[in-house]
Amino acid sequence: MNSLTPERITEELQSFQSRLARGVQALTEVGEIETGVSSRDPVYQEDKLVLYRYRPRVAEPHPVPLLIVYALVNRPYMMDLQEDRSMIRGLLDAGLDVYLIDWGYPDAADRRLTLVDYLQRYIGHCVDYLRERQRLEAINVLGVCQGGALSLCFAALQPEKIRNLVTMVTPVDFHTPDNLLTHLIRHVDVDLLVDTFGNPPGQLLNFAFLSLSPFRLAGQKYVEVMDILDDAPALKNFLRMEKWIFDSPDQAGEAFRQFAKDFFQHNKLVKGEVVIGDRRVDLHNVVMPVLNVYADQDHLVPPAASRALAECCGSRDYSELSFRGGHIGIYVSSRAQREIPPAIADWLLAR
Amino acid sequence: MFRSNPTRQDVMAESSNTPNPGSFDVGRLLEQARTFLAFGEEMRQCSEHLQENAQGSADWSSALRQHFEQFRTAVAATAGDPEVNPELARLWTLILDTWQRTAESMESASIAPPANWSSAAWQAYQQTQNQYLRLLQRTASEALDLMEQRLSESAASGRNIDSLRELYNLWVDCNEESYGRMLRNAEYSELSGRLLNALLRCYAPGETPS
């Protein structure tokens, strides 16, 4: 710092202030932030759930539909954020017939929804709808993050309905030493939380994510955005991501209670102790081909948490795909667009 | 078997997409901009101090140490009363500010505020929040130690830091490193859980809107 003079710092501060003044103006002029770029049609609806079919981008898409089961804790448009950052577009371009469950935003009427509702009713009905629509015994499923854990439970309970299962950044062992989310929730009185709120607020979950890296996620990025305020497309990309980050649905109370306690606090999934209704989830029943995709720098779902699946699932055709990047990069980085959808499509088309 | 099996797409509501997640919060950006400016002012004073007091490299190290000692003292003063210098306080209470904003938004969105602000539960929450603040202050002080050490190392190796932004990024790195260590230890896990539980105990279960 011995070459950094007070005059130079003053100059930089003045320049920052004038960029800030211009930037606030640019932010007011940026207009509506659109998310979700691929054309899609709703094909099935139940309560707040909507099942969408994305319009195929090849003349004859693969006959076995691919159902994407996204997490409950964020909105699924992360999979289709913008034209050049869309996992879904990549899957469509590779010839797949893609469907996605949008869980919607739970409200007070949903506080009693349990994991039985999410698994047997919602996922079950979407799977059956697609099986009937395509006249197939079984379909392909891509479970993402928490949606991957739900997909594993469904696949263990009704393996005959899943032809191939892809899990992406999916936690299986929630007690690996580097699991920061488990670390944060370990001492939370989940019963008190659910009994107090009914539906735990999305903002609270969002706080947990921000608290993992506050100086970068809640500080530095707002200083860095000053550099792109004159660049409308870059600014829109930033705002699109901001919209997604803070778009955290409240969680249906009873489902959250079981997920937080059984999966995070007691690590029952990997132990084969999760019970859905009156049925135990035994991952050894996951006998269909499995592709487990994880990110090697994932700070939310550490690789070891995902790779634990190798030891406990019953599939004889189990493979892994490691992505060099983090939990968000695997959806939106340009390398992810080049690597992940084609790899998933190749794996599915070969089976 | 199905609740609905529509044949007409246009009757399918897009209700799941309707809640407005909110537009960008310019306030968040302005707050961090002010924090950056406060950091810049602190560093400008540091640079002035170095220019006035350091002739040789030994002087420089000692002047740096002196200034960082003042910086640490100023940070500690904001722990007692953040209003003394709110922008400087925000440099290290970022996560607490975010927590308080989250707690406030939860109140307005989901639950009524506690009926009795002097209740034992509220006092317990305040006490836990103070413990949390002290932990953050310790971490902030460790981050300043780390930054001072990195600056000395970079000066010793002849590596120059040419811009305020570079210094700010170093400050962020040091805080993330020190905060990350704190985050991973058992004390933080226990205390952050206790902080949320204490807040929840301020609200009587069953009195929240269903």
Coordinates of C-alpha atoms in Angstrom, one line a residue:
Chain A
M1 CA 0.0 0.0 0.0
N2 CA 3.1 2.2 0.2
S3 CA 2.5 3.4 -3.4
L4 CA -1.2 4.2 -2.8
T5 CA -1.2 7.9 -1.9
P6 CA -4.0 9.8 -0.1
E7 CA -4.5 11.8 -3.3
R8 CA -5.0 8.6 -5.4
I9 CA -7.5 7.3 -2.8
T10 CA -9.4 10.6 -2.9
E11 CA -9.5 10.5 -6.6
E12 CA -10.9 6.9 -6.6
L13 CA -13.5 7.8 -4.0
Q14 CA -14.7 10.8 -6.1
S15 CA -14.9 8.6 -9.2
F16 CA -16.9 6.0 -7.2
Q17 CA -19.3 8.7 -6.0
S18 CA -20.0 10.0 -9.5
R19 CA -20.5 6.4 -10.8
L20 CA -22.9 5.8 -7.9
A21 CA -24.9 8.9 -8.9
R22 CA -25.1 7.8 -12.5
G23 CA -25.8 4.2 -11.4
V24 CA -28.8 4.9 -9.4
Q25 CA -30.3 6.6 -12.5
A26 CA -29.4 3.5 -14.6
L27 CA -31.1 1.2 -12.1
T28 CA -34.3 3.2 -12.3
E29 CA -34.2 3.0 -16.1
V30 CA -33.4 -0.7 -16.5
G31 CA -37.0 -1.8 -16.8
E32 CA -38.7 -5.1 -16.1
I33 CA -36.3 -8.1 -15.3
E34 CA -37.5 -11.1 -17.2
T35 CA -36.7 -14.6 -16.1
G36 CA -37.5 -17.9 -17.7
V37 CA -36.8 -17.6 -21.4
S38 CA -37.9 -21.0 -23.0
S39 CA -41.4 -21.3 -24.3
R40 CA -43.5 -23.6 -22.1
D41 CA -47.1 -24.7 -21.6
P42 CA -48.8 -25.7 -18.4
V43 CA -50.1 -29.3 -18.8
Y44 CA -51.1 -30.3 -15.3
Q45 CA -52.1 -28.4 -12.2
E46 CA -52.8 -29.4 -8.6
D47 CA -53.2 -26.9 -5.8
K48 CA -50.4 -24.5 -6.3
L49 CA -48.2 -26.9 -8.3
V50 CA -48.0 -26.4 -12.1
L51 CA -46.4 -29.0 -14.3
Y52 CA -44.9 -27.3 -17.4
R53 CA -43.9 -28.9 -20.7
Y54 CA -41.1 -27.0 -22.5
R55 CA -41.7 -26.7 -26.2
P56 CA -39.3 -29.1 -27.9
R57 CA -36.5 -27.6 -30.0
V58 CA -36.0 -30.6 -32.3
A59 CA -38.5 -32.2 -34.7
E60 CA -38.8 -35.5 -32.8
P61 CA -37.8 -35.3 -29.2
H62 CA -36.8 -38.3 -27.2
P63 CA -40.0 -40.4 -26.4
V64 CA -39.2 -40.7 -22.7
P65 CA -40.0 -37.5 -21.0
L66 CA -37.6 -35.9 -18.5
L67 CA -39.3 -34.6 -15.4
I68 CA -37.3 -31.9 -13.5
V69 CA -38.0 -31.9 -9.8
Y70 CA -36.5 -28.7 -8.4
A71 CA -35.9 -27.7 -4.7
L72 CA -38.7 -26.3 -2.6
V73 CA -36.5 -23.5 -1.2
N74 CA -35.8 -21.5 -4.4
R75 CA -37.7 -20.8 -7.6
P76 CA -37.0 -23.1 -10.5
Y77 CA -36.4 -20.4 -13.2
M78 CA -32.7 -20.7 -12.2
M79 CA -32.8 -23.6 -14.7
D80 CA -33.9 -21.3 -17.5
L81 CA -32.5 -17.9 -16.4
Q82 CA -31.7 -16.3 -19.7
E83 CA -31.0 -17.3 -23.3
D84 CA -27.3 -18.0 -22.9
R85 CA -27.7 -19.4 -19.4
S86 CA -30.4 -22.1 -19.5
M87 CA -29.9 -25.6 -18.5
I88 CA -33.3 -26.4 -19.9
R89 CA -32.5 -24.9 -23.3
G90 CA -29.4 -27.1 -23.4
L91 CA -31.5 -30.2 -22.6
L92 CA -34.1 -29.3 -25.3
D93 CA -31.4 -28.7 -27.8
A94 CA -30.0 -32.1 -27.1
G95 CA -33.4 -33.6 -28.1
L96 CA -35.0 -34.2 -24.8
D97 CA -38.7 -33.7 -24.0
V98 CA -38.5 -31.6 -20.8
Y99 CA -41.1 -31.1 -18.1
L100 CA -40.7 -29.2 -14.9
I101 CA -42.6 -29.0 -11.6
D102 CA -43.1 -25.5 -10.4
W103 CA -44.1 -25.7 -6.7
G104 CA -45.4 -22.2 -6.5
Y105 CA -45.4 -20.2 -3.3
P106 CA -46.9 -22.0 -0.3
D107 CA -49.2 -19.8 1.8
A108 CA -51.1 -20.3 5.1
A109 CA -53.4 -22.9 3.4
D110 CA -50.4 -25.1 2.8
R111 CA -48.9 -25.2 6.3
R112 CA -50.2 -28.7 6.9
L113 CA -48.7 -30.2 3.7
T114 CA -46.3 -33.0 4.6
L115 CA -43.6 -34.8 2.7
V116 CA -46.3 -37.4 2.0
D117 CA -48.2 -34.8 0.0
Y118 CA -45.1 -33.7 -1.9
L119 CA -43.9 -37.2 -2.7
Q120 CA -46.9 -39.4 -3.1
R121 CA -49.4 -36.8 -4.2
Y122 CA -47.5 -34.1 -6.1
I123 CA -44.5 -35.8 -7.6
G124 CA -46.5 -39.1 -7.8
H125 CA -49.3 -37.4 -9.8
C126 CA -46.9 -35.6 -12.1
V127 CA -45.1 -38.9 -12.8
D128 CA -48.4 -40.7 -13.4
Y129 CA -49.6 -37.9 -15.6
L130 CA -46.5 -38.2 -17.8
R131 CA -46.6 -42.1 -17.8
E132 CA -50.2 -41.9 -19.0
R133 CA -49.6 -39.1 -21.5
Q134 CA -46.7 -41.0 -23.1
R135 CA -48.1 -44.5 -22.5
L136 CA -45.0 -45.5 -20.7
E137 CA -44.3 -47.7 -17.7
A138 CA -41.5 -45.4 -16.5
I139 CA -40.1 -41.9 -17.2
N140 CA -36.8 -40.2 -16.6
V141 CA -36.4 -37.8 -13.6
L142 CA -33.8 -35.1 -13.0
G143 CA -33.8 -34.1 -9.3
V144 CA -32.1 -30.8 -8.4
C145 CA -30.6 -30.1 -5.0
Q146 CA -33.3 -30.6 -2.4
G147 CA -35.5 -31.8 -5.3
G148 CA -32.8 -34.5 -5.9
A149 CA -33.3 -35.8 -2.3
L150 CA -37.1 -35.8 -2.9
S151 CA -36.6 -37.6 -6.2
L152 CA -34.4 -40.2 -4.4
C153 CA -37.2 -40.8 -1.9
F154 CA -39.7 -41.2 -4.7
A155 CA -37.5 -43.5 -6.6
A156 CA -36.9 -45.7 -3.6
L157 CA -40.6 -45.9 -2.9
Q158 CA -41.8 -46.4 -6.5
P159 CA -38.8 -47.6 -8.4
E160 CA -40.9 -49.2 -11.2
K161 CA -42.0 -45.7 -12.4
I162 CA -38.5 -44.3 -12.9
R163 CA -36.5 -45.4 -15.9
N164 CA -33.4 -43.4 -15.2
L165 CA -32.6 -41.0 -12.4
V166 CA -30.3 -38.0 -12.6
T167 CA -29.5 -36.3 -9.4
M168 CA -27.8 -32.9 -9.5
V169 CA -26.0 -31.2 -6.6
T170 CA -28.1 -33.4 -4.3
P171 CA -27.4 -33.9 -0.6
V172 CA -27.5 -37.5 0.5
D173 CA -25.3 -37.6 3.6
F174 CA -26.2 -34.4 5.5
H175 CA -23.5 -34.9 8.1
T176 CA -20.3 -34.7 6.2
P177 CA -17.9 -32.4 8.2
D178 CA -18.1 -29.6 5.6
N179 CA -21.9 -29.3 5.5
L180 CA -22.4 -25.7 6.6
L181 CA -26.2 -25.7 6.3
T182 CA -26.4 -28.6 8.7
H183 CA -24.0 -26.8 11.0
L184 CA -26.3 -23.8 11.0
I185 CA -29.5 -25.7 11.6
R186 CA -28.1 -28.2 14.1
H187 CA -29.2 -26.2 17.2
V188 CA -32.3 -24.6 15.8
D189 CA -35.5 -25.7 17.6
V190 CA -37.3 -26.7 14.4
D191 CA -40.6 -27.5 16.2
L192 CA -40.6 -24.0 17.8
L193 CA -39.8 -22.5 14.4
V194 CA -42.7 -24.3 12.6
D195 CA -45.1 -23.8 15.5
T196 CA -44.4 -20.1 15.6
F197 CA -44.6 -19.3 11.9
G198 CA -46.7 -22.0 10.5
N199 CA -44.7 -21.7 7.3
P200 CA -41.1 -20.8 7.9
P201 CA -40.4 -17.6 5.9
G202 CA -38.3 -17.7 2.8
Q203 CA -36.3 -14.7 4.1
L204 CA -35.1 -16.8 7.0
L205 CA -33.7 -19.4 4.7
N206 CA -32.2 -16.7 2.5
F207 CA -30.5 -15.2 5.6
A208 CA -28.9 -18.7 6.2
F209 CA -27.5 -18.7 2.7
L210 CA -26.2 -15.2 2.9
S211 CA -24.6 -15.8 6.3
L212 CA -22.3 -18.4 4.7
S213 CA -20.3 -15.6 3.0
P214 CA -21.7 -12.2 4.1
F215 CA -18.8 -10.0 3.1
R216 CA -19.0 -11.2 -0.5
L217 CA -22.7 -11.9 -0.9
A218 CA -24.1 -8.9 1.0
G219 CA -21.3 -6.4 0.6
Q220 CA -18.6 -6.8 -2.1
K221 CA -21.0 -7.6 -5.0
Y222 CA -22.8 -4.3 -4.5
V223 CA -19.5 -2.5 -4.8
E224 CA -18.5 -4.4 -7.9
V225 CA -21.8 -3.8 -9.6
M226 CA -20.7 -0.1 -9.9
D227 CA -18.3 -1.3 -12.6
I228 CA -21.1 -2.5 -14.8
L229 CA -23.8 0.1 -14.3
D230 CA -23.2 1.5 -17.8
D231 CA -23.5 -1.9 -19.4
A232 CA -27.2 -2.6 -19.7
P233 CA -27.0 -6.3 -20.6
A234 CA -24.5 -7.0 -17.8
L235 CA -26.6 -5.0 -15.4
K236 CA -29.7 -7.0 -16.3
N237 CA -27.8 -10.3 -15.8
F238 CA -26.9 -9.0 -12.3
L239 CA -30.4 -8.0 -11.5
R240 CA -31.8 -11.3 -12.8
M241 CA -29.6 -13.2 -10.4
E242 CA -30.5 -10.8 -7.6
K243 CA -34.2 -11.4 -8.3
W244 CA -33.6 -15.2 -8.0
I245 CA -31.5 -14.9 -4.8
F246 CA -34.2 -13.0 -3.0
D247 CA -37.1 -14.8 -4.5
S248 CA -37.4 -17.4 -1.7
P249 CA -40.8 -19.0 -1.1
D250 CA -42.0 -19.6 2.4
Q251 CA -41.9 -23.3 3.2
A252 CA -44.9 -25.5 3.9
G253 CA -44.7 -26.0 7.6
E254 CA -45.1 -29.7 8.2
A255 CA -43.0 -30.7 5.2
F256 CA -40.2 -28.3 6.4
R257 CA -40.4 -29.8 9.9
Q258 CA -39.8 -33.3 8.7
F259 CA -37.1 -32.3 6.1
A260 CA -35.2 -30.2 8.6
K261 CA -35.3 -32.7 11.4
D262 CA -35.0 -36.0 9.5
F263 CA -32.7 -35.0 6.8
F264 CA -30.6 -32.2 8.2
Q265 CA -30.5 -32.8 12.0
H266 CA -30.8 -36.6 12.1
N267 CA -29.3 -37.6 8.7
K268 CA -31.9 -40.3 8.2
L269 CA -31.8 -40.4 4.4
V270 CA -28.4 -42.0 4.3
K271 CA -29.2 -44.3 7.2
G272 CA -32.4 -45.6 5.6
E273 CA -34.6 -44.3 8.4
V274 CA -36.7 -41.7 6.6
V275 CA -40.4 -42.7 6.8
I276 CA -42.9 -41.3 4.4
G277 CA -46.4 -42.1 5.5
D278 CA -46.0 -45.7 6.7
R279 CA -43.2 -46.6 4.3
R280 CA -39.5 -46.5 5.0
V281 CA -37.2 -45.0 2.4
D282 CA -34.5 -47.5 1.6
L283 CA -32.1 -46.2 -1.0
H284 CA -31.1 -49.7 -1.9
N285 CA -34.4 -49.8 -3.7
V286 CA -33.0 -47.2 -6.1
V287 CA -32.2 -49.8 -8.7
M288 CA -32.6 -47.9 -11.9
P289 CA -29.6 -46.3 -13.7
V290 CA -28.4 -43.3 -11.7
L291 CA -26.2 -40.4 -12.9
N292 CA -25.1 -38.3 -9.9
V293 CA -23.9 -34.8 -11.0
Y294 CA -22.1 -32.8 -8.3
A295 CA -20.0 -29.6 -8.3
D296 CA -16.5 -30.0 -6.9
Q297 CA -16.5 -26.5 -5.2
D298 CA -20.1 -26.6 -3.9
H299 CA -20.3 -24.8 -0.6
L300 CA -23.9 -25.6 0.0
V301 CA -24.0 -29.3 -0.9
P302 CA -20.4 -30.5 -0.6
P303 CA -19.2 -33.1 -3.0
A304 CA -18.9 -35.7 -0.2
A305 CA -22.6 -35.1 0.7
S306 CA -23.6 -36.0 -2.9
R307 CA -21.1 -38.8 -3.5
A308 CA -22.4 -40.7 -0.5
L309 CA -25.1 -42.0 -2.8
A310 CA -22.6 -44.4 -4.4
E311 CA -22.4 -46.4 -1.2
C312 CA -26.1 -46.6 -0.4
C313 CA -28.1 -46.8 -3.6
G314 CA -29.0 -50.1 -5.2
S315 CA -28.3 -49.3 -8.8
R316 CA -25.8 -51.5 -10.7
D317 CA -25.5 -48.7 -13.3
Y318 CA -24.3 -45.8 -11.1
S319 CA -22.1 -43.1 -12.5
E320 CA -20.9 -39.7 -11.4
L321 CA -20.2 -36.5 -13.2
S322 CA -18.0 -33.9 -11.5
F323 CA -18.4 -30.3 -12.5
R324 CA -15.6 -27.9 -11.8
G325 CA -17.4 -25.1 -10.1
G326 CA -19.9 -24.2 -7.4
H327 CA -23.5 -24.7 -6.5
I328 CA -24.7 -21.8 -8.6
G329 CA -22.2 -22.0 -11.3
I330 CA -23.5 -25.5 -12.3
Y331 CA -26.7 -23.8 -13.5
V332 CA -25.5 -20.6 -14.9
S333 CA -21.8 -20.6 -15.9
S334 CA -21.0 -20.7 -19.5
R335 CA -18.9 -23.8 -19.0
A336 CA -21.9 -25.5 -17.3
Q337 CA -24.0 -24.8 -20.4
R338 CA -21.4 -26.5 -22.6
E339 CA -20.8 -29.5 -20.3
I340 CA -23.8 -30.4 -18.3
P341 CA -26.8 -30.6 -20.5
P342 CA -25.0 -32.6 -23.3
A343 CA -23.6 -35.0 -20.7
I344 CA -27.0 -35.6 -19.1
A345 CA -28.6 -36.0 -22.5
D346 CA -25.9 -38.4 -23.8
W347 CA -26.3 -40.5 -20.6
L348 CA -30.1 -40.6 -20.9
L349 CA -30.2 -41.3 -24.6
A350 CA -27.8 -44.3 -24.1
R351 CA -30.4 -45.8 -21.7
Chain B
M1 CA -57.0 -40.2 -9.8
F2 CA -55.9 -36.7 -10.8
R3 CA -57.3 -33.5 -9.3
S4 CA -57.3 -32.1 -12.7
N5 CA -56.3 -33.3 -16.1
P6 CA -56.9 -30.3 -18.3
T7 CA -57.3 -30.3 -22.0
R8 CA -57.3 -26.6 -22.5
Q9 CA -54.0 -25.0 -21.7
D10 CA -55.5 -21.5 -21.4
V11 CA -57.4 -22.5 -18.3
M12 CA -54.3 -23.4 -16.5
A13 CA -53.5 -20.7 -14.0
E14 CA -50.0 -19.4 -13.8
S15 CA -50.7 -18.6 -10.2
S16 CA -47.5 -20.2 -9.0
N17 CA -45.6 -17.5 -10.7
T18 CA -47.7 -14.6 -9.6
P19 CA -46.3 -13.4 -6.3
N20 CA -43.9 -10.6 -6.9
P21 CA -40.6 -11.4 -5.5
G22 CA -39.8 -7.8 -5.3
S23 CA -37.7 -5.6 -7.4
F24 CA -34.1 -4.8 -6.7
D25 CA -33.5 -3.1 -3.4
V26 CA -31.5 0.0 -4.3
G27 CA -31.2 0.7 -0.6
R28 CA -29.0 -2.4 -0.2
L29 CA -26.7 -1.1 -2.9
L30 CA -26.5 2.4 -1.4
E31 CA -25.8 1.1 2.0
Q32 CA -22.8 -0.9 0.7
A33 CA -21.7 2.1 -1.3
R34 CA -21.6 4.2 1.8
T35 CA -19.7 1.4 3.6
F36 CA -17.1 1.4 0.8
L37 CA -16.8 5.1 1.1
A38 CA -16.3 4.8 4.9
F39 CA -13.6 2.2 4.2
G40 CA -12.0 4.5 1.7
E41 CA -11.9 7.4 4.1
E42 CA -10.3 5.1 6.8
M43 CA -7.7 4.0 4.2
R44 CA -7.1 7.6 3.1
Q45 CA -6.2 8.5 6.7
C46 CA -4.0 5.4 6.9
S47 CA -2.2 6.4 3.8
E48 CA -1.7 10.0 5.1
H49 CA -0.4 8.7 8.3
L50 CA 2.0 6.5 6.5
Q51 CA 3.2 9.3 4.3
E52 CA 3.8 11.6 7.3
N53 CA 5.4 9.1 9.6
A54 CA 7.3 6.6 7.5
Q55 CA 10.6 7.4 6.0
G56 CA 12.2 3.9 5.8
S57 CA 10.7 0.4 5.8
A58 CA 10.9 0.0 9.6
D59 CA 9.1 3.2 10.0
W60 CA 6.5 2.1 7.5
S61 CA 5.7 -1.1 9.4
S62 CA 5.5 0.7 12.7
A63 CA 3.3 3.4 11.2
L64 CA 1.0 0.7 9.7
R65 CA 0.8 -1.0 13.0
Q66 CA -0.1 2.3 14.7
H67 CA -2.8 3.0 12.3
F68 CA -4.4 -0.4 12.4
E69 CA -4.4 -0.1 16.2
Q70 CA -6.4 3.0 15.8
F71 CA -8.7 1.3 13.3
R72 CA -9.3 -1.6 15.8
T73 CA -10.0 0.9 18.5
A74 CA -12.5 2.7 16.3
V75 CA -14.2 -0.6 15.4
A76 CA -14.4 -1.5 19.1
A77 CA -16.0 1.8 19.9
T78 CA -18.7 1.1 17.4
A79 CA -19.5 -2.1 19.2
G80 CA -20.5 -0.1 22.3
D81 CA -22.6 2.4 20.2
P82 CA -22.9 1.8 16.5
E83 CA -24.5 5.3 16.2
V84 CA -21.0 6.9 17.0
N85 CA -20.0 6.0 13.4
P86 CA -22.7 3.9 11.7
E87 CA -20.8 3.6 8.4
L88 CA -17.7 2.3 10.1
A89 CA -19.9 0.0 12.3
R90 CA -21.5 -1.4 9.1
L91 CA -18.0 -2.5 8.0
W92 CA -18.2 -5.4 10.4
T93 CA -21.8 -5.7 11.5
L94 CA -23.0 -6.6 8.0
I95 CA -24.3 -10.0 9.0
L96 CA -26.0 -8.6 12.1
D97 CA -27.7 -5.9 10.0
T98 CA -28.8 -8.6 7.6
W99 CA -30.1 -10.7 10.5
Q100 CA -32.0 -7.7 12.0
R101 CA -33.5 -6.9 8.7
T102 CA -34.6 -10.5 8.3
A103 CA -36.1 -10.5 11.7
E104 CA -38.0 -7.3 11.0
S105 CA -39.3 -8.6 7.7
M106 CA -40.5 -11.8 9.3
E107 CA -42.4 -9.8 11.8
S108 CA -44.2 -7.7 9.2
A109 CA -44.8 -10.7 6.9
S110 CA -45.7 -13.5 9.2
I111 CA -46.0 -12.7 12.9
A112 CA -47.1 -9.9 15.1
P113 CA -44.4 -8.3 17.2
P114 CA -44.1 -9.4 20.8
A115 CA -46.8 -7.8 23.0
N116 CA -44.3 -7.1 25.8
W117 CA -41.0 -5.7 24.8
S118 CA -39.7 -5.9 28.4
S119 CA -40.6 -9.5 28.7
A120 CA -38.0 -12.0 30.0
A121 CA -38.0 -13.6 26.5
W122 CA -37.2 -10.3 24.8
Q123 CA -34.5 -9.6 27.4
A124 CA -33.0 -13.0 26.7
Y125 CA -33.1 -12.4 23.0
Q126 CA -31.3 -9.0 23.5
Q127 CA -28.6 -10.8 25.6
T128 CA -28.1 -13.5 23.0
Q129 CA -27.9 -10.8 20.3
N130 CA -25.2 -9.0 22.3
Q131 CA -23.2 -12.3 22.6
Y132 CA -23.5 -12.6 18.8
L133 CA -22.3 -9.0 18.4
R134 CA -19.3 -9.7 20.6
L135 CA -18.4 -12.8 18.5
L136 CA -18.6 -10.7 15.4
Q137 CA -16.4 -8.0 16.9
R138 CA -13.8 -10.5 17.8
T139 CA -13.9 -11.8 14.2
A140 CA -13.6 -8.3 12.8
S141 CA -10.6 -7.6 15.0
E142 CA -9.0 -10.8 13.8
A143 CA -9.7 -9.7 10.2
L144 CA -7.9 -6.5 10.8
D145 CA -4.9 -8.4 12.2
L146 CA -4.9 -10.5 9.1
M147 CA -5.1 -7.5 6.8
E148 CA -2.2 -5.7 8.6
Q149 CA -0.2 -8.9 8.3
R150 CA -1.0 -9.3 4.6
L151 CA -0.1 -5.6 3.9
S152 CA 3.2 -6.0 5.7
E153 CA 4.0 -9.2 3.8
S154 CA 3.1 -7.6 0.5
A155 CA 5.3 -4.5 1.3
A156 CA 8.2 -6.8 2.3
S157 CA 8.0 -8.7 -0.9
G158 CA 7.9 -5.5 -2.9
R159 CA 4.4 -6.1 -4.1
N160 CA 2.4 -2.9 -4.5
I161 CA -1.3 -2.3 -3.9
D162 CA -2.2 0.3 -6.4
S163 CA -5.8 1.0 -5.8
L164 CA -8.4 1.5 -3.1
R165 CA -10.5 -1.3 -4.7
E166 CA -7.6 -3.7 -4.4
L167 CA -7.3 -2.8 -0.7
Y168 CA -11.1 -3.2 -0.3
N169 CA -10.9 -6.6 -1.9
L170 CA -8.1 -7.6 0.5
W171 CA -10.2 -6.4 3.4
V172 CA -13.2 -8.5 2.1
D173 CA -10.9 -11.6 1.8
C174 CA -9.5 -11.1 5.3
N175 CA -13.0 -10.8 6.7
E176 CA -14.3 -13.8 4.9
E177 CA -11.3 -15.8 6.1
S178 CA -11.7 -14.8 9.7
Y179 CA -15.6 -15.0 9.5
G180 CA -15.3 -18.4 7.8
R181 CA -13.2 -19.8 10.6
M182 CA -15.7 -18.5 13.2
L183 CA -18.7 -19.9 11.1
R184 CA -17.2 -23.4 11.1
N185 CA -16.7 -23.7 14.8
A186 CA -19.1 -25.2 17.2
E187 CA -19.6 -22.0 19.2
Y188 CA -21.1 -20.2 16.2
S189 CA -23.4 -23.2 15.4
E190 CA -24.7 -23.1 19.0
L191 CA -25.0 -19.4 19.2
S192 CA -26.7 -18.7 15.9
G193 CA -29.2 -21.5 16.7
R194 CA -29.8 -20.0 20.2
L195 CA -30.2 -16.5 18.6
L196 CA -33.1 -17.7 16.4
N197 CA -34.6 -19.8 19.2
A198 CA -34.5 -16.8 21.5
L199 CA -36.3 -14.6 18.9
L200 CA -38.9 -17.3 18.4
R201 CA -39.6 -17.5 22.1
C202 CA -40.6 -13.8 22.0
Y203 CA -43.7 -14.9 20.2
A204 CA -46.3 -17.1 21.8
P205 CA -47.0 -20.1 19.6
G206 CA -50.5 -20.3 18.4
E207 CA -51.0 -16.5 18.4
T208 CA -49.6 -16.2 14.9
P209 CA -52.0 -15.9 12.0
S210 CA -52.8 -19.2 10.4

